[in-house]
């Protein structure tokens, strides 16, 4: 069998469209790879081989008869376990939704299916997307394909590891405070958090509604552009969806180096030295090509994590109140009393981190504390948005490392919630401001672990991020995904 | 600020959660660590933010008030923990 699993997204697309191989041959190669290597990685919670093969066979048939649904027909895509697929378990890696089969498709899924993508669910994640290491899954810890003693990042760690381990060329994740970009960075791949409101959240199980956004993770930039152009666009079923058409990939153009204004950050002690070195050396090269570097003061953004945790947990305590053991999910009814049913179903169904966030949210919304915490955080969020508007009046793009560290060891930060929260220190402000940002691999540290660069643009300027990412693709190609998983 | 055990239990009650008594001290320690961390925002000066900026009028996102087909009873039954004759079953709440 040809080792098609090694191919990047763009080579897969080319091979399918030229007839070099069929969707079935491709899927069979990926299935062999998953069966051989996923026991070491644990990227998937479960997967239904028969239905995946059936979808691939249907795609093969369409291509054979000359009627593919689109140029993407037959491309496999991993799906995070919090994005609803009809008649497929969507557990959010939580015990409370252990047996929940969604009765409908998320809008993003409907759009992918209409183009012929072959879905590969269910990628592992931190429970209800709460975490930065995929150690909060109720079922299993996903490992980093570069070093299986380390975490893949979170909360879309299953999706990121599945791409980095070459189980799928591309996957969907969701990003609330960095949950696509941070694992993309730690796994040496691309990961996009689009402008808030450009991808429908219908069918994405809500964590913090004003921050959540579905985003793609891919081995190459073309995969990100293609999938974003398929899943974006106005959706009547999501009131927060922006009234704009889907992203037009023909808008992506390389930018002129000369005069390109790039906002940079001052390296702090929180950034690991190897990451600082990779970042500074990239900036120096950009400057030598004619880009103009502008120092930005990110001091207000240092408050992002506290602001994020107040807002996100307030929204989570409200969103997760629907899991009460009555309408769906797991039900525990020890005494036959309604109150006990709620309390026991929730206490046994939710893991510790989820419970901690529900409690913090309930606290900040409670009488006496609302003004000091939630009300103030909402106002501070406005300041963050204004701060970004100020930056983008001076620069075209902002470049920062995506994560302050490379992949850390499994268990290293689980005992200290603050250390874990700090893994998202460079990504959360982007969600508070609603602007788009993408992580691009730019090198590895002395241990061979990937380093990611975060590219941030003004709202609705994904084209600028993509154009720039193409311009620095030589840097990205320095990071080779591992073939042998050790 | 720091919450004491009694306040934490009150918040848990409002959240419909029960913290296992053997975990309460660890939970309280971790919760207070997080609370102290987010507490820094109480020192932020946010007085420059006006109500208009806080609640910008971006217009309502409305759609036609038209009936559309929803989930069928059998679909609901397939994911409901306890469902009989078209109703979710709940424990008795009214004493007779």
CSV table of N, CA, C and O in Angstrom, one decimal, chain A residues 157-271:
chain,number,residue,atom,x,y,z
A,157,UNK,N,-6.3,19.3,21.7
A,157,UNK,CA,-5.0,18.5,21.7
A,157,UNK,C,-5.2,17.3,20.8
A,157,UNK,O,-4.3,16.9,20.2
A,158,UNK,N,-6.4,16.7,20.8
A,158,UNK,CA,-6.7,15.5,20.0
A,158,UNK,C,-6.6,15.8,18.5
A,158,UNK,O,-5.9,15.1,17.7
A,159,UNK,N,-7.2,17.0,18.2
A,159,UNK,CA,-7.2,17.4,16.8
A,159,UNK,C,-5.7,17.7,16.3
A,159,UNK,O,-5.3,17.3,15.2
A,160,UNK,N,-5.0,18.4,17.2
A,160,UNK,CA,-3.6,18.8,16.8
A,160,UNK,C,-2.7,17.6,16.7
A,160,UNK,O,-1.9,17.5,15.8
A,161,UNK,N,-2.8,16.7,17.7
A,161,UNK,CA,-2.0,15.5,17.7
A,161,UNK,C,-2.3,14.6,16.5
A,161,UNK,O,-1.4,14.0,15.9
A,162,UNK,N,-3.6,14.6,16.1
A,162,UNK,CA,-4.0,13.7,15.0
A,162,UNK,C,-3.4,14.2,13.7
A,162,UNK,O,-3.0,13.5,12.8
A,163,UNK,N,-3.3,15.6,13.5
A,163,UNK,CA,-2.7,16.1,12.4
A,163,UNK,C,-1.2,15.9,12.4
A,163,UNK,O,-0.5,15.5,11.4
A,164,UNK,N,-0.6,16.2,13.6
A,164,UNK,CA,0.9,16.1,13.7
A,164,UNK,C,1.4,14.7,13.5
A,164,UNK,O,2.5,14.4,13.1
A,165,UNK,N,0.5,13.7,13.9
A,165,UNK,CA,0.9,12.3,13.8
A,165,UNK,C,0.6,11.7,12.4
A,165,UNK,O,0.7,10.5,12.2
A,166,UNK,N,0.1,12.6,11.5
A,166,UNK,CA,-0.3,12.2,10.2
A,166,UNK,C,-1.4,11.2,10.1
A,166,UNK,O,-1.5,10.3,9.3
A,167,UNK,N,-2.4,11.3,11.1
A,167,UNK,CA,-3.6,10.5,11.0
A,167,UNK,C,-4.6,11.1,10.1
A,167,UNK,O,-5.4,10.5,9.5
A,168,UNK,N,-4.6,12.4,10.0
A,168,UNK,CA,-5.5,13.2,9.1
A,168,UNK,C,-4.6,14.4,8.6
A,168,UNK,O,-3.8,14.9,9.4
A,169,UNK,N,-4.9,14.9,7.4
A,169,UNK,CA,-4.1,16.1,7.0
A,169,UNK,C,-4.6,17.4,7.6
A,169,UNK,O,-3.9,18.4,7.6
A,170,UNK,N,-5.9,17.4,8.1
A,170,UNK,CA,-6.5,18.6,8.6
A,170,UNK,C,-7.6,18.2,9.6
A,170,UNK,O,-8.1,17.1,9.6
A,171,UNK,N,-7.9,19.1,10.6
A,171,UNK,CA,-8.9,18.8,11.6
A,171,UNK,C,-9.6,20.1,12.0
A,171,UNK,O,-9.0,21.2,11.8
A,172,UNK,N,-10.7,19.9,12.6
A,172,UNK,CA,-11.4,21.1,13.2
A,172,UNK,C,-11.2,21.0,14.7
A,172,UNK,O,-11.2,20.0,15.4
A,173,UNK,N,-10.9,22.2,15.3
A,173,UNK,CA,-10.9,22.4,16.7
A,173,UNK,C,-11.8,23.5,17.1
A,173,UNK,O,-12.5,24.1,16.2
A,174,UNK,N,-11.7,23.9,18.3
A,174,UNK,CA,-12.4,25.2,18.7
A,174,UNK,C,-11.5,25.9,19.7
A,174,UNK,O,-10.7,25.4,20.4
A,175,UNK,N,-11.6,27.3,19.6
A,175,UNK,CA,-10.7,28.2,20.3
A,175,UNK,C,-11.4,29.2,21.1
A,175,UNK,O,-12.2,30.0,20.6
A,176,UNK,N,-11.3,29.1,22.4
A,176,UNK,CA,-12.0,30.0,23.3
A,176,UNK,C,-11.0,31.0,23.9
A,176,UNK,O,-11.3,32.2,24.1
A,177,UNK,N,-9.8,30.5,24.3
A,177,UNK,CA,-8.7,31.3,24.8
A,177,UNK,C,-7.4,31.0,24.2
A,177,UNK,O,-6.3,31.4,24.7
A,178,UNK,N,-7.4,30.2,23.1
A,178,UNK,CA,-6.1,29.8,22.5
A,178,UNK,C,-6.1,28.3,22.2
A,178,UNK,O,-5.1,27.7,21.8
A,179,UNK,N,-7.3,27.7,22.3
A,179,UNK,CA,-7.4,26.2,22.2
A,179,UNK,C,-7.2,25.6,20.8
A,179,UNK,O,-7.1,24.4,20.7
A,180,UNK,N,-7.0,26.4,19.8
A,180,UNK,CA,-6.6,25.9,18.5
A,180,UNK,C,-5.1,26.3,18.3
A,180,UNK,O,-4.2,25.4,17.9
A,181,UNK,N,-4.8,27.5,18.6
A,181,UNK,CA,-3.4,28.0,18.3
A,181,UNK,C,-2.3,27.4,19.2
A,181,UNK,O,-1.3,27.0,18.8
A,182,UNK,N,-2.6,27.3,20.5
A,182,UNK,CA,-1.6,26.7,21.4
A,182,UNK,C,-1.3,25.3,21.1
A,182,UNK,O,-0.1,24.9,21.0
A,183,UNK,N,-2.2,24.4,20.9
A,183,UNK,CA,-1.9,23.0,20.5
A,183,UNK,C,-1.2,23.0,19.1
A,183,UNK,O,-0.4,22.1,18.9
A,184,UNK,N,-1.7,23.8,18.2
A,184,UNK,CA,-1.0,23.9,16.9
A,184,UNK,C,0.5,24.2,17.1
A,184,UNK,O,1.4,23.6,16.5
A,185,UNK,N,0.8,25.2,17.9
A,185,UNK,CA,2.1,25.6,18.2
A,185,UNK,C,2.9,24.4,18.8
A,185,UNK,O,4.0,24.1,18.3
A,186,UNK,N,2.4,23.8,19.8
A,186,UNK,CA,3.1,22.7,20.5
A,186,UNK,C,3.2,21.4,19.6
A,186,UNK,O,4.0,20.6,19.9
A,187,UNK,N,2.4,21.3,18.5
A,187,UNK,CA,2.5,20.1,17.7
A,187,UNK,C,3.1,20.5,16.3
A,187,UNK,O,3.0,19.6,15.4
A,188,UNK,N,3.6,21.7,16.1
A,188,UNK,CA,4.3,22.0,14.9
A,188,UNK,C,3.5,22.1,13.6
A,188,UNK,O,3.9,21.8,12.5
A,189,UNK,N,2.2,22.5,13.8
A,189,UNK,CA,1.3,22.7,12.6
A,189,UNK,C,0.7,24.1,12.6
A,189,UNK,O,0.9,24.9,13.5
A,190,UNK,N,-0.2,24.3,11.6
A,190,UNK,CA,-0.9,25.6,11.5
A,190,UNK,C,-2.2,25.4,12.2
A,190,UNK,O,-2.9,24.4,12.2
A,191,UNK,N,-2.7,26.5,12.9
A,191,UNK,CA,-4.0,26.5,13.5
A,191,UNK,C,-4.5,27.9,13.6
A,191,UNK,O,-3.9,28.9,14.0
A,192,UNK,N,-5.8,28.1,13.1
A,192,UNK,CA,-6.4,29.4,12.9
A,192,UNK,C,-7.5,29.6,13.9
A,192,UNK,O,-8.4,28.7,14.0
A,193,UNK,N,-7.5,30.8,14.6
A,193,UNK,CA,-8.7,31.2,15.3
A,193,UNK,C,-9.3,32.4,14.5
A,193,UNK,O,-8.7,33.4,14.4
A,194,UNK,N,-10.4,32.1,13.8
A,194,UNK,CA,-10.9,33.2,12.9
A,194,UNK,C,-11.5,34.3,13.6
A,194,UNK,O,-11.8,34.3,14.8
A,195,UNK,N,-11.8,35.4,12.9
A,195,UNK,CA,-12.6,36.6,13.4
A,195,UNK,C,-13.8,36.0,14.1
A,195,UNK,O,-14.6,35.2,13.4
A,196,UNK,N,-14.2,36.5,15.3
A,196,UNK,CA,-15.4,36.1,15.9
A,196,UNK,C,-16.6,36.4,15.1
A,196,UNK,O,-16.8,37.5,14.6
A,197,UNK,N,-17.5,35.4,14.9
A,197,UNK,CA,-18.7,35.6,14.1
A,197,UNK,C,-18.6,35.2,12.7
A,197,UNK,O,-19.6,35.3,11.9
A,198,UNK,N,-17.4,34.8,12.2
A,198,UNK,CA,-17.3,34.4,10.8
A,198,UNK,C,-17.6,33.0,10.5
A,198,UNK,O,-17.8,32.6,9.4
A,199,UNK,N,-17.4,32.1,11.6
A,199,UNK,CA,-17.8,30.7,11.5
A,199,UNK,C,-18.9,30.5,12.4
A,199,UNK,O,-18.9,30.8,13.6
A,200,UNK,N,-20.0,29.9,11.9
A,200,UNK,CA,-21.2,29.6,12.8
A,200,UNK,C,-20.8,28.7,14.0
A,200,UNK,O,-20.1,27.8,13.9
A,201,UNK,N,-21.4,29.1,15.1
A,201,UNK,CA,-21.2,28.3,16.3
A,201,UNK,C,-22.4,27.3,16.5
A,201,UNK,O,-22.4,26.6,17.5
A,202,UNK,N,-23.3,27.3,15.6
A,202,UNK,CA,-24.4,26.4,15.7
A,202,UNK,C,-23.9,24.9,15.7
A,202,UNK,O,-23.2,24.5,14.7
A,203,UNK,N,-24.2,24.2,16.7
A,203,UNK,CA,-23.7,22.8,16.8
A,203,UNK,C,-22.4,22.7,17.4
A,203,UNK,O,-21.9,21.5,17.6
A,204,UNK,N,-21.8,23.8,17.8
A,204,UNK,CA,-20.5,23.7,18.7
A,204,UNK,C,-21.0,23.8,20.1
A,204,UNK,O,-21.7,24.8,20.5
A,205,UNK,N,-20.8,22.8,20.9
A,205,UNK,CA,-21.3,22.8,22.3
A,205,UNK,C,-20.6,24.0,23.0
A,205,UNK,O,-19.4,24.1,23.0
A,206,UNK,N,-21.4,24.9,23.5
A,206,UNK,CA,-20.9,26.1,24.0
A,206,UNK,C,-20.1,26.0,25.3
A,206,UNK,O,-20.6,25.3,26.2
A,207,UNK,N,-19.0,26.6,25.4
A,207,UNK,CA,-18.3,26.8,26.6
A,207,UNK,C,-18.5,28.3,27.0
A,207,UNK,O,-19.2,28.6,28.0
A,208,UNK,N,-17.9,29.2,26.3
A,208,UNK,CA,-18.1,30.6,26.6
A,208,UNK,C,-18.5,31.3,25.2
A,208,UNK,O,-17.6,31.6,24.4
A,209,UNK,N,-19.8,31.5,25.1
A,209,UNK,CA,-20.3,31.9,23.8
A,209,UNK,C,-19.7,33.1,23.1
A,209,UNK,O,-19.7,33.2,21.9
A,210,UNK,N,-19.3,34.1,23.9
A,210,UNK,CA,-18.8,35.3,23.3
A,210,UNK,C,-17.3,35.2,22.9
A,210,UNK,O,-16.8,36.1,22.3
A,211,UNK,N,-16.7,34.0,23.1
A,211,UNK,CA,-15.3,33.8,22.8
A,211,UNK,C,-15.1,32.6,21.9
A,211,UNK,O,-14.1,32.6,21.1
A,212,UNK,N,-15.9,31.6,22.0
A,212,UNK,CA,-15.7,30.4,21.2
A,212,UNK,C,-15.7,30.6,19.7
A,212,UNK,O,-16.6,31.4,19.2
A,213,UNK,N,-14.9,29.9,19.0
A,213,UNK,CA,-14.9,30.0,17.6
A,213,UNK,C,-14.3,28.7,17.0
A,213,UNK,O,-13.2,28.3,17.5
A,214,UNK,N,-15.0,28.1,16.1
A,214,UNK,CA,-14.4,26.9,15.4
A,214,UNK,C,-13.3,27.3,14.5
A,214,UNK,O,-13.4,28.3,13.8
A,215,UNK,N,-12.2,26.5,14.5
A,215,UNK,CA,-11.1,26.8,13.6
A,215,UNK,C,-10.3,25.6,13.1
A,215,UNK,O,-10.4,24.6,13.8
A,216,UNK,N,-9.7,25.7,11.9
A,216,UNK,CA,-9.0,24.5,11.4
A,216,UNK,C,-7.6,24.4,11.8
A,216,UNK,O,-6.9,25.4,12.1
A,217,UNK,N,-7.1,23.2,11.9
A,217,UNK,CA,-5.6,22.9,12.1
A,217,UNK,C,-5.2,22.1,11.0
A,217,UNK,O,-5.9,21.1,10.5
A,218,UNK,N,-4.0,22.4,10.4
A,218,UNK,CA,-3.6,21.7,9.2
A,218,UNK,C,-2.0,21.6,9.1
A,218,UNK,O,-1.3,22.3,9.8
A,219,UNK,N,-1.6,20.6,8.3
A,219,UNK,CA,-0.2,20.5,8.1
A,219,UNK,C,0.4,21.6,7.2
A,219,UNK,O,1.6,21.8,7.2
A,220,UNK,N,-0.5,22.2,6.4
A,220,UNK,CA,0.0,23.3,5.6
A,220,UNK,C,-1.0,24.4,5.5
A,220,UNK,O,-2.2,24.3,5.8
A,221,UNK,N,-0.6,25.6,5.0
A,221,UNK,CA,-1.4,26.8,5.0
A,221,UNK,C,-2.6,26.6,4.0
A,221,UNK,O,-3.7,27.1,4.3
A,222,UNK,N,-2.4,25.9,2.9
A,222,UNK,CA,-3.5,25.8,2.0
A,222,UNK,C,-4.7,25.1,2.6
A,222,UNK,O,-5.9,25.4,2.3
A,223,UNK,N,-4.5,24.1,3.5
A,223,UNK,CA,-5.6,23.4,4.2
A,223,UNK,C,-6.4,24.4,5.0
A,223,UNK,O,-7.6,24.4,5.1
A,224,UNK,N,-5.7,25.3,5.7
A,224,UNK,CA,-6.4,26.3,6.5
A,224,UNK,C,-7.2,27.2,5.7
A,224,UNK,O,-8.4,27.5,6.0
A,225,UNK,N,-6.7,27.7,4.6
A,225,UNK,CA,-7.4,28.6,3.7
A,225,UNK,C,-8.6,27.9,3.1
A,225,UNK,O,-9.7,28.5,3.1
A,226,UNK,N,-8.5,26.7,2.6
A,226,UNK,CA,-9.6,26.0,2.0
A,226,UNK,C,-10.7,25.7,3.0
A,226,UNK,O,-11.9,26.0,2.7
A,227,UNK,N,-10.3,25.2,4.2
A,227,UNK,CA,-11.4,24.8,5.1
A,227,UNK,C,-12.1,26.1,5.7
A,227,UNK,O,-13.3,26.1,5.8
A,228,UNK,N,-11.3,27.1,5.9
A,228,UNK,CA,-11.9,28.4,6.4
A,228,UNK,C,-12.9,28.9,5.3
A,228,UNK,O,-14.0,29.4,5.7
A,229,UNK,N,-12.5,28.8,4.1
A,229,UNK,CA,-13.4,29.4,3.0
A,229,UNK,C,-14.7,28.5,2.9
A,229,UNK,O,-15.8,29.0,2.6
A,230,UNK,N,-14.6,27.2,3.3
A,230,UNK,CA,-15.8,26.4,3.2
A,230,UNK,C,-16.7,26.6,4.5
A,230,UNK,O,-17.9,26.7,4.3
A,231,UNK,N,-16.1,26.7,5.6
A,231,UNK,CA,-17.0,26.8,6.9
A,231,UNK,C,-17.4,28.2,7.2
A,231,UNK,O,-18.3,28.3,8.1
A,232,UNK,N,-16.8,29.2,6.7
A,232,UNK,CA,-17.2,30.6,7.1
A,232,UNK,C,-18.4,31.0,6.4
A,232,UNK,O,-18.9,30.4,5.4
A,233,UNK,N,-19.0,32.2,6.8
A,233,UNK,CA,-20.2,32.8,6.2
A,233,UNK,C,-21.4,32.8,7.1
A,233,UNK,O,-21.5,32.1,8.1
A,234,UNK,N,-22.3,33.7,6.8
A,234,UNK,CA,-23.5,34.0,7.6
A,234,UNK,C,-24.3,32.7,7.8
A,234,UNK,O,-24.5,32.0,6.9
A,235,UNK,N,-24.8,32.5,9.0
A,235,UNK,CA,-25.7,31.4,9.3
A,235,UNK,C,-26.9,31.9,10.1
A,235,UNK,O,-26.7,32.5,11.2
A,236,UNK,N,-28.1,31.8,9.5
A,236,UNK,CA,-29.3,32.2,10.2
A,236,UNK,C,-29.5,31.6,11.6
A,236,UNK,O,-30.1,32.2,12.4
A,237,UNK,N,-28.9,30.4,11.8
A,237,UNK,CA,-29.2,29.7,13.0
A,237,UNK,C,-28.3,30.2,14.2
A,237,UNK,O,-28.4,29.7,15.3
A,238,UNK,N,-27.3,31.1,13.9
A,238,UNK,CA,-26.4,31.6,14.9
A,238,UNK,C,-26.6,33.1,14.9
A,238,UNK,O,-26.1,33.8,14.0
A,239,UNK,N,-27.2,33.7,15.9
A,239,UNK,CA,-27.5,35.1,16.0
A,239,UNK,C,-26.2,35.9,16.1
A,239,UNK,O,-26.2,37.1,15.8
A,240,UNK,N,-25.1,35.3,16.5
A,240,UNK,CA,-23.8,36.1,16.6
A,240,UNK,C,-23.0,36.0,15.3
A,240,UNK,O,-21.9,36.5,15.2
A,241,UNK,N,-23.6,35.3,14.3
A,241,UNK,CA,-22.8,35.1,13.0
A,241,UNK,C,-22.9,36.5,12.2
A,241,UNK,O,-23.9,37.1,12.1
A,242,UNK,N,-21.7,36.9,11.7
A,242,UNK,CA,-21.7,38.2,11.0
A,242,UNK,C,-22.3,38.1,9.6
A,242,UNK,O,-22.2,37.0,9.0
A,243,UNK,N,-23.0,39.2,9.2
A,243,UNK,CA,-23.7,39.1,8.0
A,243,UNK,C,-22.7,39.4,6.8
A,243,UNK,O,-22.8,40.4,6.1
A,244,UNK,N,-21.9,38.5,6.6
A,244,UNK,CA,-20.9,38.6,5.5
A,244,UNK,C,-20.8,37.2,4.8
A,244,UNK,O,-21.0,36.2,5.4
A,245,UNK,N,-20.4,37.3,3.5
A,245,UNK,CA,-20.2,36.0,2.8
A,245,UNK,C,-19.0,35.2,3.3
A,245,UNK,O,-18.2,35.7,4.0
A,246,UNK,N,-19.0,33.9,2.8
A,246,UNK,CA,-17.8,33.1,3.1
A,246,UNK,C,-16.5,33.7,2.6
A,246,UNK,O,-16.5,34.5,1.7
A,247,UNK,N,-15.4,33.3,3.2
A,247,UNK,CA,-14.1,33.9,2.9
A,247,UNK,C,-13.8,33.5,1.4
A,247,UNK,O,-14.0,32.3,1.0
A,248,UNK,N,-13.3,34.4,0.7
A,248,UNK,CA,-12.9,34.2,-0.7
A,248,UNK,C,-11.4,34.0,-0.8
A,248,UNK,O,-10.6,34.9,-0.6
A,249,UNK,N,-11.0,32.7,-1.1
A,249,UNK,CA,-9.6,32.4,-1.1
A,249,UNK,C,-8.8,33.2,-2.2
A,249,UNK,O,-7.5,33.4,-2.0
A,250,UNK,N,-9.5,33.8,-3.2
A,250,UNK,CA,-8.7,34.5,-4.2
A,250,UNK,C,-8.2,35.9,-3.6
A,250,UNK,O,-7.4,36.5,-4.2
A,251,UNK,N,-8.7,36.2,-2.4
A,251,UNK,CA,-8.2,37.4,-1.7
A,251,UNK,C,-6.8,37.3,-1.2
A,251,UNK,O,-6.1,38.3,-0.8
A,252,UNK,N,-6.3,36.0,-1.1
A,252,UNK,CA,-5.0,35.8,-0.4
A,252,UNK,C,-3.9,36.2,-1.4
A,252,UNK,O,-3.8,35.6,-2.5
A,253,UNK,N,-3.1,37.2,-1.0
A,253,UNK,CA,-2.0,37.7,-1.9
A,253,UNK,C,-0.8,37.9,-1.0
A,253,UNK,O,-0.9,38.3,0.1
A,254,UNK,N,0.4,37.7,-1.6
A,254,UNK,CA,1.6,38.0,-0.8
A,254,UNK,C,1.7,39.5,-0.7
A,254,UNK,O,1.3,40.2,-1.6
A,255,UNK,N,2.2,39.9,0.5
A,255,UNK,CA,2.3,41.3,0.8
A,255,UNK,C,3.6,41.9,0.3
A,255,UNK,O,4.6,41.1,0.3
A,256,UNK,N,3.7,43.2,0.1
A,256,UNK,CA,5.1,43.7,-0.3
A,256,UNK,C,5.9,43.8,1.0
A,256,UNK,O,5.4,44.3,2.0
A,257,UNK,N,7.1,43.3,1.0
A,257,UNK,CA,8.0,43.3,2.2
A,257,UNK,C,8.3,44.8,2.6
A,257,UNK,O,8.2,45.2,3.7
A,258,UNK,N,8.6,45.6,1.5
A,258,UNK,CA,9.0,46.9,1.8
A,258,UNK,C,7.8,47.7,2.4
A,258,UNK,O,6.7,47.8,1.8
A,259,UNK,N,8.0,48.3,3.5
A,259,UNK,CA,7.0,49.1,4.1
A,259,UNK,C,5.9,48.3,5.0
A,259,UNK,O,5.0,48.9,5.6
A,260,UNK,N,6.1,47.0,5.0
A,260,UNK,CA,5.2,46.2,5.8
A,260,UNK,C,5.4,46.5,7.3
A,260,UNK,O,6.6,46.3,7.7
A,261,UNK,N,4.4,46.9,8.0
A,261,UNK,CA,4.6,47.3,9.4
A,261,UNK,C,4.2,46.1,10.3
A,261,UNK,O,3.1,45.7,10.3
A,262,UNK,N,5.2,45.7,11.1
A,262,UNK,CA,5.0,44.5,11.9
A,262,UNK,C,5.1,44.9,13.4
A,262,UNK,O,6.1,45.5,13.8
A,263,UNK,N,4.1,44.7,14.2
A,263,UNK,CA,4.1,45.0,15.6
A,263,UNK,C,4.8,43.8,16.3
A,263,UNK,O,4.5,42.7,16.1
A,264,UNK,N,5.8,44.2,17.2
A,264,UNK,CA,6.5,43.1,17.9
A,264,UNK,C,6.4,43.3,19.4
A,264,UNK,O,6.2,44.5,19.8
A,265,UNK,N,6.6,42.3,20.1
A,265,UNK,CA,6.6,42.4,21.6
A,265,UNK,C,8.0,42.3,22.2
A,265,UNK,O,8.9,41.8,21.6
A,266,UNK,N,8.0,42.9,23.4
A,266,UNK,CA,9.3,42.8,24.2
A,266,UNK,C,9.3,41.4,24.8
A,266,UNK,O,8.3,41.0,25.4
A,267,UNK,N,10.4,40.7,24.7
A,267,UNK,CA,10.5,39.4,25.3
A,267,UNK,C,10.6,39.5,26.8
A,267,UNK,O,11.4,40.3,27.4
A,268,UNK,N,9.7,38.8,27.5
A,268,UNK,CA,9.7,38.8,29.0
A,268,UNK,C,10.3,37.5,29.5
A,268,UNK,O,10.6,36.6,28.7
A,269,UNK,N,10.5,37.4,30.8
A,269,UNK,CA,11.1,36.2,31.4
A,269,UNK,C,10.2,35.0,31.3
A,269,UNK,O,10.7,33.9,31.4
A,270,UNK,N,8.9,35.2,31.0
A,270,UNK,CA,8.0,34.1,30.9
A,270,UNK,C,8.3,33.3,29.6
A,270,UNK,O,7.8,32.1,29.5
A,271,UNK,N,8.9,33.9,28.6
A,271,UNK,CA,9.2,33.2,27.3
A,271,UNK,C,10.5,32.4,27.4
A,271,UNK,O,11.5,33.0,27.8
